[in-house]
mmCIF file of C-alpha atoms in Angstrom:
data_model
loop_
_atom_site.group_PDB
_atom_site.id
_atom_site.type_symbol
_atom_site.label_atom_id
_atom_site.label_comp_id
_atom_site.label_asym_id
_atom_site.label_seq_id
_atom_site.Cartn_x
_atom_site.Cartn_y
_atom_site.Cartn_z
ATOM 1 C CA UNK A 190 -26.358 18.949 28.406
ATOM 2 C CA UNK A 191 -25.785 18.709 24.646
ATOM 3 C CA UNK A 192 -28.492 17.088 22.545
ATOM 4 C CA UNK A 193 -27.264 15.140 19.507
ATOM 5 C CA UNK A 194 -29.350 13.386 16.908
ATOM 6 C CA UNK A 195 -28.215 11.234 14.004
ATOM 7 C CA UNK A 196 -30.264 11.931 10.929
ATOM 8 C CA UNK A 197 -29.332 11.285 7.292
ATOM 9 C CA UNK A 198 -28.761 14.509 5.384
ATOM 10 C CA UNK A 199 -28.196 13.183 1.863
ATOM 11 C CA UNK A 200 -25.770 16.090 1.667
ATOM 12 C CA UNK A 201 -22.591 15.878 -0.458
ATOM 13 C CA UNK A 202 -22.387 12.091 -0.882
ATOM 14 C CA UNK A 203 -24.538 9.766 -2.945
ATOM 15 C CA UNK A 204 -22.482 6.576 -2.404
ATOM 16 C CA UNK A 205 -19.477 7.395 -0.217
ATOM 17 C CA UNK A 206 -18.220 3.778 -0.405
ATOM 18 C CA UNK A 207 -17.135 4.385 -4.013
ATOM 19 C CA UNK A 208 -14.160 6.336 -2.640
ATOM 20 C CA UNK A 209 -12.994 3.460 -0.405
ATOM 21 C CA UNK A 210 -10.177 1.055 -1.288
ATOM 22 C CA UNK A 211 -12.363 -2.070 -1.374
ATOM 23 C CA UNK A 212 -14.753 -0.642 -3.999
ATOM 24 C CA UNK A 213 -14.116 -2.258 -7.394
ATOM 25 C CA UNK A 214 -15.272 -0.273 -10.443
ATOM 26 C CA UNK A 215 -16.925 -1.932 -13.427
ATOM 27 C CA UNK A 216 -14.087 -0.600 -15.566
ATOM 28 C CA UNK A 217 -10.526 0.163 -14.526
ATOM 29 C CA UNK A 218 -9.246 3.431 -15.958
ATOM 30 C CA UNK A 219 -5.710 4.726 -16.386
ATOM 31 C CA UNK A 220 -4.079 1.266 -16.439
ATOM 32 C CA UNK A 221 -4.577 0.120 -20.051
ATOM 33 C CA UNK A 222 -1.010 -1.078 -20.695
ATOM 34 C CA UNK A 223 -0.738 -2.933 -17.375
ATOM 35 C CA UNK A 224 -4.154 -4.573 -17.828
ATOM 36 C CA UNK A 225 -3.207 -5.751 -21.309
ATOM 37 C CA UNK A 226 -0.055 -7.463 -20.019
ATOM 38 C CA UNK A 227 -1.879 -8.926 -17.029
ATOM 39 C CA UNK A 228 -4.719 -10.209 -19.228
ATOM 40 C CA UNK A 229 -2.204 -12.013 -21.466
ATOM 41 C CA UNK A 230 -0.521 -13.577 -18.425
ATOM 42 C CA UNK A 231 -3.882 -14.972 -17.239
ATOM 43 C CA UNK A 232 -4.892 -16.304 -20.669
ATOM 44 C CA UNK A 233 -3.655 -19.910 -20.035
ATOM 45 C CA UNK A 234 -6.360 -20.248 -17.360
ATOM 46 C CA UNK A 235 -9.240 -19.771 -19.795
ATOM 47 C CA UNK A 236 -7.517 -22.158 -22.220
ATOM 48 C CA UNK A 237 -7.687 -24.889 -19.572
ATOM 49 C CA UNK A 238 -3.890 -24.913 -19.271
ATOM 50 C CA UNK A 239 -1.689 -24.773 -16.184
ATOM 51 C CA UNK A 240 -1.726 -21.140 -14.989
ATOM 52 C CA UNK A 241 1.373 -18.995 -15.205
ATOM 53 C CA UNK A 242 2.863 -17.701 -11.985
ATOM 54 C CA UNK A 243 2.605 -13.914 -12.099
ATOM 55 C CA UNK A 244 4.544 -11.281 -10.177
ATOM 56 C CA UNK A 245 3.183 -7.722 -9.976
ATOM 57 C CA UNK A 246 5.295 -4.901 -8.628
ATOM 58 C CA UNK A 247 5.016 -1.143 -8.263
ATOM 59 C CA UNK A 248 4.635 1.444 -5.532
ATOM 60 C CA UNK A 249 1.647 1.455 -3.181
ATOM 61 C CA UNK A 250 -1.567 2.857 -4.649
ATOM 62 C CA UNK A 251 -0.793 2.311 -8.338
ATOM 63 C CA UNK A 252 -3.602 -0.181 -8.997
ATOM 64 C CA UNK A 253 -2.023 -3.630 -8.546
ATOM 65 C CA UNK A 254 -4.646 -5.021 -6.155
ATOM 66 C CA UNK A 255 -7.507 -3.248 -7.950
ATOM 67 C CA UNK A 256 -6.348 -4.680 -11.295
ATOM 68 C CA UNK A 257 -6.108 -8.156 -9.770
ATOM 69 C CA UNK A 258 -9.638 -8.071 -8.345
ATOM 70 C CA UNK A 259 -10.989 -6.554 -11.568
ATOM 71 C CA UNK A 260 -9.431 -9.141 -13.907
ATOM 72 C CA UNK A 261 -10.112 -12.120 -11.621
ATOM 73 C CA UNK A 262 -13.766 -11.074 -11.447
ATOM 74 C CA UNK A 263 -13.926 -11.085 -15.257
ATOM 75 C CA UNK A 264 -11.957 -14.340 -15.436
ATOM 76 C CA UNK A 265 -14.338 -16.121 -13.049
ATOM 77 C CA UNK A 266 -17.317 -14.790 -15.002
ATOM 78 C CA UNK A 267 -15.963 -16.020 -18.333
ATOM 79 C CA UNK A 268 -14.736 -19.338 -16.890
ATOM 80 C CA UNK A 269 -18.353 -20.296 -16.193
ATOM 81 C CA UNK A 270 -18.906 -20.534 -19.965
ATOM 82 C CA UNK A 271 -15.984 -22.927 -20.509
ATOM 83 C CA UNK A 272 -16.888 -26.604 -20.163
ATOM 84 C CA UNK A 273 -14.708 -28.496 -17.733
ATOM 85 C CA UNK A 274 -13.044 -25.402 -16.264
ATOM 86 C CA UNK A 275 -13.444 -25.358 -12.479
ATOM 87 C CA UNK A 276 -11.776 -22.131 -11.279
ATOM 88 C CA UNK A 277 -11.116 -21.102 -7.676
ATOM 89 C CA UNK A 278 -9.298 -18.019 -6.357
ATOM 90 C CA UNK A 279 -7.832 -17.470 -2.890
ATOM 91 C CA UNK A 280 -6.573 -14.044 -1.770
ATOM 92 C CA UNK A 281 -4.364 -13.490 1.281
ATOM 93 C CA UNK A 282 -2.853 -10.184 2.396
ATOM 94 C CA UNK A 283 0.578 -10.980 3.835
ATOM 95 C CA UNK A 284 0.850 -7.793 5.893
ATOM 96 C CA UNK A 285 1.344 -9.132 9.419
ATOM 97 C CA UNK A 286 2.362 -12.584 8.156
ATOM 98 C CA UNK A 287 6.129 -12.539 8.572
ATOM 99 C CA UNK A 288 6.971 -16.106 7.580
ATOM 100 C CA UNK A 289 6.120 -18.887 5.161
ATOM 101 C CA UNK A 290 4.720 -20.828 8.126
ATOM 102 C CA UNK A 291 2.225 -18.099 9.076
ATOM 103 C CA UNK A 292 1.193 -17.596 5.449
ATOM 104 C CA UNK A 293 0.633 -21.321 4.942
ATOM 105 C CA UNK A 294 -1.519 -21.431 8.098
ATOM 106 C CA UNK A 295 -3.576 -18.495 6.780
ATOM 107 C CA UNK A 296 -4.081 -20.300 3.447
ATOM 108 C CA UNK A 297 -5.146 -23.525 5.182
ATOM 109 C CA UNK A 298 -7.676 -21.638 7.303
ATOM 110 C CA UNK A 299 -8.972 -19.778 4.250
ATOM 111 C CA UNK A 300 -9.655 -23.149 2.597
ATOM 112 C CA UNK A 301 -11.194 -24.818 5.663
ATOM 113 C CA UNK A 302 -14.506 -24.139 7.315
ATOM 114 C CA UNK A 303 -14.490 -22.116 10.584
ATOM 115 C CA UNK A 304 -14.968 -25.221 12.761
ATOM 116 C CA UNK A 305 -11.778 -26.855 11.458
ATOM 117 C CA UNK A 306 -9.159 -24.090 11.688
ATOM 118 C CA UNK A 307 -5.556 -24.630 12.771
ATOM 119 C CA UNK A 308 -3.573 -22.454 15.168
ATOM 120 C CA UNK A 309 -0.511 -20.358 14.318
ATOM 121 C CA UNK A 310 1.744 -22.527 16.471
ATOM 122 C CA UNK A 311 2.207 -26.129 17.479
ATOM 123 C CA UNK A 312 2.679 -27.863 14.116
ATOM 124 C CA UNK A 313 5.886 -28.709 12.249
ATOM 125 C CA UNK A 314 6.182 -26.661 9.053
ATOM 126 C CA UNK A 315 6.079 -29.830 6.937
ATOM 127 C CA UNK A 316 2.732 -30.753 8.515
ATOM 128 C CA UNK A 317 1.241 -27.321 7.744
ATOM 129 C CA UNK A 318 2.388 -27.635 4.121
ATOM 130 C CA UNK A 319 0.783 -31.079 3.939
ATOM 131 C CA UNK A 320 -2.483 -29.666 5.319
ATOM 132 C CA UNK A 321 -2.316 -27.008 2.609
ATOM 133 C CA UNK A 322 -1.604 -29.424 -0.229
ATOM 134 C CA UNK A 323 -4.389 -31.753 0.979
ATOM 135 C CA UNK A 324 -6.870 -28.856 0.974
ATOM 136 C CA UNK A 325 -5.796 -27.768 -2.507
ATOM 137 C CA UNK A 326 -6.157 -31.310 -3.828
ATOM 138 C CA UNK A 327 -9.582 -31.589 -2.184
ATOM 139 C CA UNK A 328 -10.600 -28.375 -3.938
ATOM 140 C CA UNK A 329 -9.233 -29.541 -7.296
ATOM 141 C CA UNK A 330 -9.606 -27.757 -10.611
ATOM 142 C CA UNK A 331 -7.617 -24.603 -11.362
ATOM 143 C CA UNK A 332 -6.606 -22.623 -8.275
ATOM 144 C CA UNK A 333 -5.134 -19.116 -8.335
ATOM 145 C CA UNK A 334 -3.495 -18.092 -5.058
ATOM 146 C CA UNK A 335 -3.075 -14.326 -4.653
ATOM 147 C CA UNK A 336 -0.420 -13.252 -2.134
ATOM 148 C CA UNK A 337 -0.846 -9.493 -1.732
ATOM 149 C CA UNK A 338 2.067 -7.605 -0.120
ATOM 150 C CA UNK A 339 4.097 -10.776 -0.576
ATOM 151 C CA UNK A 340 7.285 -8.889 0.367
ATOM 152 C CA UNK A 341 6.259 -9.212 4.047
ATOM 153 C CA UNK A 342 7.178 -12.929 3.914
ATOM 154 C CA UNK A 343 10.751 -13.006 5.178
ATOM 155 C CA UNK A 344 11.764 -16.470 3.960
ATOM 156 C CA UNK A 345 11.537 -18.175 0.563
ATOM 157 C CA UNK A 346 10.192 -21.567 1.606
ATOM 158 C CA UNK A 347 6.511 -21.231 0.626
ATOM 159 C CA UNK A 348 7.333 -19.179 -2.466
ATOM 160 C CA UNK A 349 9.530 -22.060 -3.574
ATOM 161 C CA UNK A 350 7.082 -24.844 -2.708
ATOM 162 C CA UNK A 351 3.810 -23.476 -4.126
ATOM 163 C CA UNK A 352 4.822 -22.872 -7.761
ATOM 164 C CA UNK A 353 6.450 -26.345 -7.852
ATOM 165 C CA UNK A 354 3.751 -28.209 -5.916
ATOM 166 C CA UNK A 355 2.326 -30.039 -8.940
ATOM 167 C CA UNK A 356 5.653 -30.899 -10.591
ATOM 168 C CA UNK A 357 6.970 -32.161 -7.236
ATOM 169 C CA UNK A 358 3.902 -34.359 -6.714
ATOM 170 C CA UNK A 359 2.659 -32.433 -3.665
ATOM 171 C CA UNK A 360 -0.690 -31.902 -5.404
ATOM 172 C CA UNK A 361 -2.197 -34.020 -8.164
ATOM 173 C CA UNK A 362 -5.821 -32.890 -8.552
ATOM 174 C CA UNK A 363 -5.252 -29.121 -8.734
ATOM 175 C CA UNK A 364 -3.524 -26.867 -11.250
ATOM 176 C CA UNK A 365 -1.902 -24.072 -9.223
ATOM 177 C CA UNK A 366 -0.975 -20.544 -10.184
ATOM 178 C CA UNK A 367 0.548 -18.029 -7.762
ATOM 179 C CA UNK A 368 0.048 -14.280 -8.145
ATOM 180 C CA UNK A 369 2.512 -12.332 -5.996
ATOM 181 C CA UNK A 370 1.951 -8.596 -5.461
ATOM 182 C CA UNK A 371 4.696 -6.410 -4.037
ATOM 183 C CA UNK A 372 5.012 -2.714 -3.141
ATOM 184 C CA UNK A 373 8.743 -3.198 -2.609
ATOM 185 C CA UNK A 374 10.458 -2.649 -5.946
ATOM 186 C CA UNK A 375 13.632 -4.392 -4.723
ATOM 187 C CA UNK A 376 11.849 -7.507 -3.373
ATOM 188 C CA UNK A 377 12.227 -9.415 -6.632
ATOM 189 C CA UNK A 378 15.998 -9.003 -6.523
ATOM 190 C CA UNK A 379 16.140 -10.266 -2.938
ATOM 191 C CA UNK A 380 14.625 -13.622 -3.914
ATOM 192 C CA UNK A 381 16.885 -16.587 -4.538
ATOM 193 C CA UNK A 382 17.341 -17.391 -8.230
ATOM 194 C CA UNK A 383 15.391 -20.666 -7.923
ATOM 195 C CA UNK A 384 12.371 -18.836 -6.435
ATOM 196 C CA UNK A 385 12.606 -15.916 -8.848
ATOM 197 C CA UNK A 386 12.592 -18.179 -11.906
ATOM 198 C CA UNK A 387 9.307 -19.835 -10.889
ATOM 199 C CA UNK A 388 7.414 -17.110 -9.010
ATOM 200 C CA UNK A 389 8.281 -14.409 -11.575
ATOM 201 C CA UNK A 390 7.401 -16.505 -14.622
ATOM 202 C CA UNK A 391 5.349 -13.554 -15.910
ATOM 203 C CA UNK A 392 5.976 -10.037 -14.619
ATOM 204 C CA UNK A 393 3.823 -6.919 -14.800
ATOM 205 C CA UNK A 394 5.263 -3.603 -13.644
ATOM 206 C CA UNK A 395 2.775 -0.939 -12.558
ATOM 207 C CA UNK A 396 4.035 2.602 -13.104
ATOM 208 C CA UNK A 397 2.969 5.549 -10.964
ATOM 209 C CA UNK A 398 -0.167 7.396 -12.074
ATOM 210 C CA UNK A 399 0.399 10.793 -13.627
ATOM 211 C CA UNK A 400 -1.957 13.704 -12.904
ATOM 212 C CA UNK A 401 -4.082 13.079 -16.034
ATOM 213 C CA UNK A 402 -4.558 9.388 -15.171
ATOM 214 C CA UNK A 403 -5.476 10.306 -11.589
ATOM 215 C CA UNK A 404 -8.069 12.795 -12.900
ATOM 216 C CA UNK A 405 -9.532 9.904 -14.906
ATOM 217 C CA UNK A 406 -9.668 7.682 -11.798
ATOM 218 C CA UNK A 407 -11.235 10.420 -9.657
ATOM 219 C CA UNK A 408 -13.871 11.413 -12.244
ATOM 220 C CA UNK A 409 -14.978 7.786 -12.482
ATOM 221 C CA UNK A 410 -15.458 7.578 -8.705
ATOM 222 C CA UNK A 411 -17.033 11.057 -8.443
ATOM 223 C CA UNK A 412 -19.905 10.034 -10.725
ATOM 224 C CA UNK A 413 -20.870 7.309 -8.250
ATOM 225 C CA UNK A 414 -19.783 8.827 -4.926
ATOM 226 C CA UNK A 415 -21.067 12.422 -4.970
ATOM 227 C CA UNK A 416 -24.373 14.141 -5.475
ATOM 228 C CA UNK A 417 -24.649 16.111 -8.718
ATOM 229 C CA UNK A 418 -22.939 19.504 -8.868
ATOM 230 C CA UNK A 419 -21.437 19.438 -5.356
ATOM 231 C CA UNK A 420 -17.783 19.628 -6.480
ATOM 232 C CA UNK A 421 -16.453 23.083 -7.276
ATOM 233 C CA UNK A 422 -14.272 23.620 -10.344
ATOM 234 C CA UNK A 423 -10.683 22.579 -9.741
ATOM 235 C CA UNK A 424 -11.321 20.146 -6.866
ATOM 236 C CA UNK A 425 -10.655 16.990 -8.911
ATOM 237 C CA UNK A 426 -7.585 18.518 -10.541
ATOM 238 C CA UNK A 427 -6.232 19.663 -7.166
ATOM 239 C CA UNK A 428 -6.640 16.191 -5.609
ATOM 240 C CA UNK A 429 -5.043 14.601 -8.701
ATOM 241 C CA UNK A 430 -2.111 17.039 -8.604
ATOM 242 C CA UNK A 431 -1.417 16.230 -4.953
ATOM 243 C CA UNK A 432 -1.731 12.497 -5.689
ATOM 244 C CA UNK A 433 0.742 12.772 -8.569
ATOM 245 C CA UNK A 434 3.117 14.735 -6.307
ATOM 246 C CA UNK A 435 2.805 12.020 -3.646
ATOM 247 C CA UNK A 436 4.409 9.315 -5.832
ATOM 248 C CA UNK A 437 1.439 8.879 -8.191
ATOM 249 C CA UNK A 438 -0.646 7.205 -5.499
ATOM 250 C CA UNK A 439 -4.335 6.829 -6.391
ATOM 251 C CA UNK A 440 -5.168 5.784 -2.836
ATOM 252 C CA UNK A 441 -3.881 9.093 -1.479
ATOM 253 C CA UNK A 442 -5.781 11.066 -4.121
ATOM 254 C CA UNK A 443 -9.002 9.199 -3.275
ATOM 255 C CA UNK A 444 -8.447 9.609 0.470
ATOM 256 C CA UNK A 445 -7.958 13.325 -0.094
ATOM 257 C CA UNK A 446 -11.187 13.618 -2.081
ATOM 258 C CA UNK A 447 -13.068 11.599 0.557
ATOM 259 C CA UNK A 448 -11.721 13.735 3.415
ATOM 260 C CA UNK A 449 -12.588 16.911 1.494
ATOM 261 C CA UNK A 450 -16.187 15.729 1.175
ATOM 262 C CA UNK A 451 -16.292 14.801 4.859
ATOM 263 C CA UNK A 452 -15.069 18.269 5.873
ATOM 264 C CA UNK A 453 -17.670 19.943 3.651
ATOM 265 C CA UNK A 454 -20.395 17.816 5.239
ATOM 266 C CA UNK A 455 -19.089 18.515 8.766
ATOM 267 C CA UNK A 456 -19.376 22.227 8.014
ATOM 268 C CA UNK A 457 -22.841 21.855 6.467
ATOM 269 C CA UNK A 458 -21.465 23.298 3.208
ATOM 270 C CA UNK A 459 -23.306 22.586 -0.023
ATOM 271 C CA UNK A 460 -20.184 22.671 -2.179
ATOM 272 C CA UNK A 461 -16.796 20.935 -1.889
ATOM 273 C CA UNK A 462 -14.162 23.579 -2.681
ATOM 274 C CA UNK A 463 -10.390 23.822 -3.022
ATOM 275 C CA UNK A 464 -10.234 25.209 0.537
ATOM 276 C CA UNK A 465 -11.761 21.936 1.781
ATOM 277 C CA UNK A 466 -9.046 20.053 -0.159
ATOM 278 C CA UNK A 467 -6.321 22.156 1.483
ATOM 279 C CA UNK A 468 -7.756 21.442 4.960
ATOM 280 C CA UNK A 469 -8.096 17.746 4.131
ATOM 281 C CA UNK A 470 -4.485 17.525 2.977
ATOM 282 C CA UNK A 471 -3.278 19.135 6.195
ATOM 283 C CA UNK A 472 -5.346 16.717 8.272
ATOM 284 C CA UNK A 473 -4.192 13.628 6.346
ATOM 285 C CA UNK A 474 -0.543 14.679 6.439
ATOM 286 C CA UNK A 475 -0.726 15.141 10.212
ATOM 287 C CA UNK A 476 -2.283 11.669 10.559
ATOM 288 C CA UNK A 477 0.491 10.231 8.362
ATOM 289 C CA UNK A 478 3.186 11.790 10.548
ATOM 290 C CA UNK A 479 1.559 10.542 13.763
ATOM 291 C CA UNK A 480 1.046 7.025 12.397
ATOM 292 C CA UNK A 481 4.543 6.895 10.931
ATOM 293 C CA UNK A 482 6.525 7.910 14.012
ATOM 294 C CA UNK A 483 4.231 6.947 16.900
ATOM 295 C CA UNK A 484 6.284 3.791 17.527
ATOM 296 C CA UNK A 485 9.617 5.563 17.047
ATOM 297 C CA UNK A 486 12.048 5.973 19.891
ATOM 298 C CA UNK A 487 12.252 9.455 21.340
ATOM 299 C CA UNK A 488 15.502 10.022 19.425
ATOM 300 C CA UNK A 489 13.873 9.226 16.068
ATOM 301 C CA UNK A 490 11.252 11.851 16.823
ATOM 302 C CA UNK A 491 13.944 14.339 17.862
ATOM 303 C CA UNK A 492 15.768 13.827 14.538
ATOM 304 C CA UNK A 493 12.563 14.783 12.713
ATOM 305 C CA UNK A 494 12.108 17.748 15.049
ATOM 306 C CA UNK A 495 15.654 18.933 14.246
ATOM 307 C CA UNK A 496 14.969 18.759 10.495
ATOM 308 C CA UNK A 497 11.681 20.625 11.032
ATOM 309 C CA UNK A 498 13.554 23.451 12.791
ATOM 310 C CA UNK A 499 15.955 23.736 9.833
ATOM 311 C CA UNK A 500 13.045 23.658 7.366
ATOM 312 C CA UNK A 501 11.285 26.446 9.263
ATOM 313 C CA UNK A 502 14.485 28.512 9.139
ATOM 314 C CA UNK A 503 14.634 28.064 5.359
ATOM 315 C CA UNK A 504 17.903 26.094 5.502
ATOM 316 C CA UNK A 505 16.782 22.874 3.780
ATOM 317 C CA UNK A 506 17.726 20.751 1.935
ATOM 318 C CA UNK A 507 20.529 19.895 4.360
ATOM 319 C CA UNK A 508 23.142 17.185 4.680
ATOM 320 C CA UNK A 509 22.873 14.630 7.476
ATOM 321 C CA UNK A 510 25.750 16.200 9.403
ATOM 322 C CA UNK A 511 23.963 19.594 9.412
ATOM 323 C CA UNK A 512 21.000 18.019 11.254
ATOM 324 C CA UNK A 513 23.384 16.980 14.006
ATOM 325 C CA UNK A 514 23.704 20.401 15.704
ATOM 326 C CA UNK A 515 19.964 21.107 16.281
ATOM 327 C CA UNK A 516 19.448 17.421 17.166
ATOM 328 C CA UNK A 517 22.152 17.549 19.858
ATOM 329 C CA UNK A 518 20.689 20.812 21.179
ATOM 330 C CA UNK A 519 17.309 19.107 21.568
ATOM 331 C CA UNK A 520 18.956 16.176 23.352
ATOM 332 C CA UNK A 521 20.692 18.644 25.677
ATOM 333 C CA UNK A 522 17.428 20.374 26.557
ATOM 334 C CA UNK A 523 15.977 16.963 27.459
ATOM 335 C CA UNK A 524 19.057 15.824 29.364
ATOM 336 C CA UNK A 525 19.663 12.793 27.142
ATOM 337 C CA UNK A 526 22.744 11.587 25.281
ATOM 338 C CA UNK A 527 22.532 11.784 21.462
ATOM 339 C CA UNK A 528 22.647 8.614 19.371
ATOM 340 C CA UNK A 529 25.384 7.847 16.833
ATOM 341 C CA UNK A 530 25.640 9.308 13.323
ATOM 342 C CA UNK A 531 24.753 5.886 11.947
ATOM 343 C CA UNK A 532 21.534 5.778 14.002
ATOM 344 C CA UNK A 533 20.596 9.268 12.773
ATOM 345 C CA UNK A 534 21.093 8.125 9.153
ATOM 346 C CA UNK A 535 18.904 5.079 9.810
ATOM 347 C CA UNK A 536 16.117 7.265 11.253
ATOM 348 C CA UNK A 537 16.307 9.553 8.214
ATOM 349 C CA UNK A 538 16.124 6.560 5.842
ATOM 350 C CA UNK A 539 13.002 5.292 7.637
ATOM 351 C CA UNK A 540 11.402 8.753 7.539
ATOM 352 C CA UNK A 541 12.059 8.863 3.790
ATOM 353 C CA UNK A 542 10.432 5.448 3.325
ATOM 354 C CA UNK A 543 7.367 6.700 5.210
ATOM 355 C CA UNK A 544 7.150 9.748 2.934
ATOM 356 C CA UNK A 545 7.554 12.132 5.881
ATOM 357 C CA UNK A 546 10.826 13.518 4.546
ATOM 358 C CA UNK A 547 12.350 13.699 1.065
ATOM 359 C CA UNK A 548 15.992 12.737 0.531
ATOM 360 C CA UNK A 549 18.161 13.210 -2.558
ATOM 361 C CA UNK A 550 21.462 11.472 -3.302
ATOM 362 C CA UNK A 551 24.121 13.981 -4.368
ATOM 363 C CA UNK A 552 27.210 12.816 -6.266
ATOM 364 C CA UNK A 553 29.998 15.411 -6.519
ATOM 365 C CA UNK A 554 32.426 13.069 -8.274
ATOM 366 C CA UNK A 555 35.799 11.912 -7.035
ATOM 367 C CA UNK A 556 36.626 15.180 -5.315
ATOM 368 C CA UNK A 557 33.277 15.901 -3.654
ATOM 369 C CA UNK A 558 32.081 12.402 -2.869
ATOM 370 C CA UNK A 559 28.501 11.172 -2.334
ATOM 371 C CA UNK A 560 26.061 12.339 0.318
ATOM 372 C CA UNK A 561 22.342 12.813 0.925
ATOM 373 C CA UNK A 562 20.371 16.017 1.365
ATOM 374 C CA UNK A 563 17.102 16.055 3.284
ATOM 375 C CA UNK A 564 13.985 18.200 3.542
ATOM 376 C CA UNK A 565 10.448 17.668 4.813
ATOM 377 C CA UNK A 566 8.107 15.775 2.517
ATOM 378 C CA UNK A 567 5.044 17.122 4.339
ATOM 379 C CA UNK A 568 4.034 20.649 5.301
ATOM 380 C CA UNK A 569 5.794 22.206 8.300
ATOM 381 C CA UNK A 570 2.486 22.731 10.120
ATOM 382 C CA UNK A 571 1.365 19.101 9.731
ATOM 383 C CA UNK A 572 4.725 17.787 10.990
ATOM 384 C CA UNK A 573 4.695 20.221 13.939
ATOM 385 C CA UNK A 574 1.130 19.236 14.836
ATOM 386 C CA UNK A 575 2.035 15.551 14.701
ATOM 387 C CA UNK A 576 5.166 16.053 16.807
ATOM 388 C CA UNK A 577 3.257 18.141 19.330
ATOM 389 C CA UNK A 578 0.714 15.348 19.801
ATOM 390 C CA UNK A 579 3.444 12.753 20.278
ATOM 391 C CA UNK A 580 5.996 14.801 22.236
ATOM 392 C CA UNK A 581 3.566 16.926 24.222
ATOM 393 C CA UNK A 582 5.367 20.133 23.271
ATOM 394 C CA UNK A 583 5.524 22.464 20.276
ATOM 395 C CA UNK A 584 8.652 22.205 18.085
#
């Protein structure tokens, strides 16, 4: 029988939590321009004026939430020195909250004590809004409501009501400001004009990190997270380069550095090397594939399998119609009927959104028309490993 003991080693990491998403640094690096714009948008709060409604947008992992927590921490600190300024902040992540109703319920429960919560069903929407406005008025002062991943809310109702709550007389004791954060760059354009004009009063666009900015972010975390002299030369640069390649996502670069350290510790190595980074990237890519397509129908997984076959044969990038032949062959081997061309295109679009494949729009002009070409966005081995786990067979 195996004997296992858990004993701290103190090996590799000094404070591993510094590589996690929830860790907020004392200084935010690589986002100077965005922070300057955001700071200006928050200035009315410290002046004792009605807050601006602020809309932040940019791809996932570019520092929107980190910047919000960083600046709100400083704002709350400095507000304590301003006589008569009573500042409150409420943060809700809207992932999993599909409607204005559910979001309003979450806000009410955030404002109430645990013994006085309301359920997600059973109340008219108008009643839930009234509960919310009553709680905000009870709180009073200046209230900033942060709606992270606001693009998950599928209707405009709450986004219309909140910014106008004071002018409409729904609240009288509180000055409200709404901060909406979106990873969906097109979300703003999907809003009705009346919502856009109020919610997007001030806008801050967060650009993707480049490799130099990611190096800056990683070096800041490394000083806190790792023991001295445990990172080999090139490790930070390699993680930053992969992060820049993966849409300038700091979260992915940090996850990669964290996983590299974990692998080194698993192997009882004293040094984190580029080979650990390569293994970590393979492991994380496989996890991304599995997570991304685990809820797919069998046919969605077969479409990815077909593209993987073409990639392995060196035939990518390929047009959608060229994926059809290996896809139909896979369907035939399983004894199932293939789905329509439209369904295949929809699966490919979803795979692109997940970052599992990379698609490029080609425009050949009037004579050649427009079409898309596709290739894998992850390594062949990571996609094959993920498909094998889900399909139970090797592509």
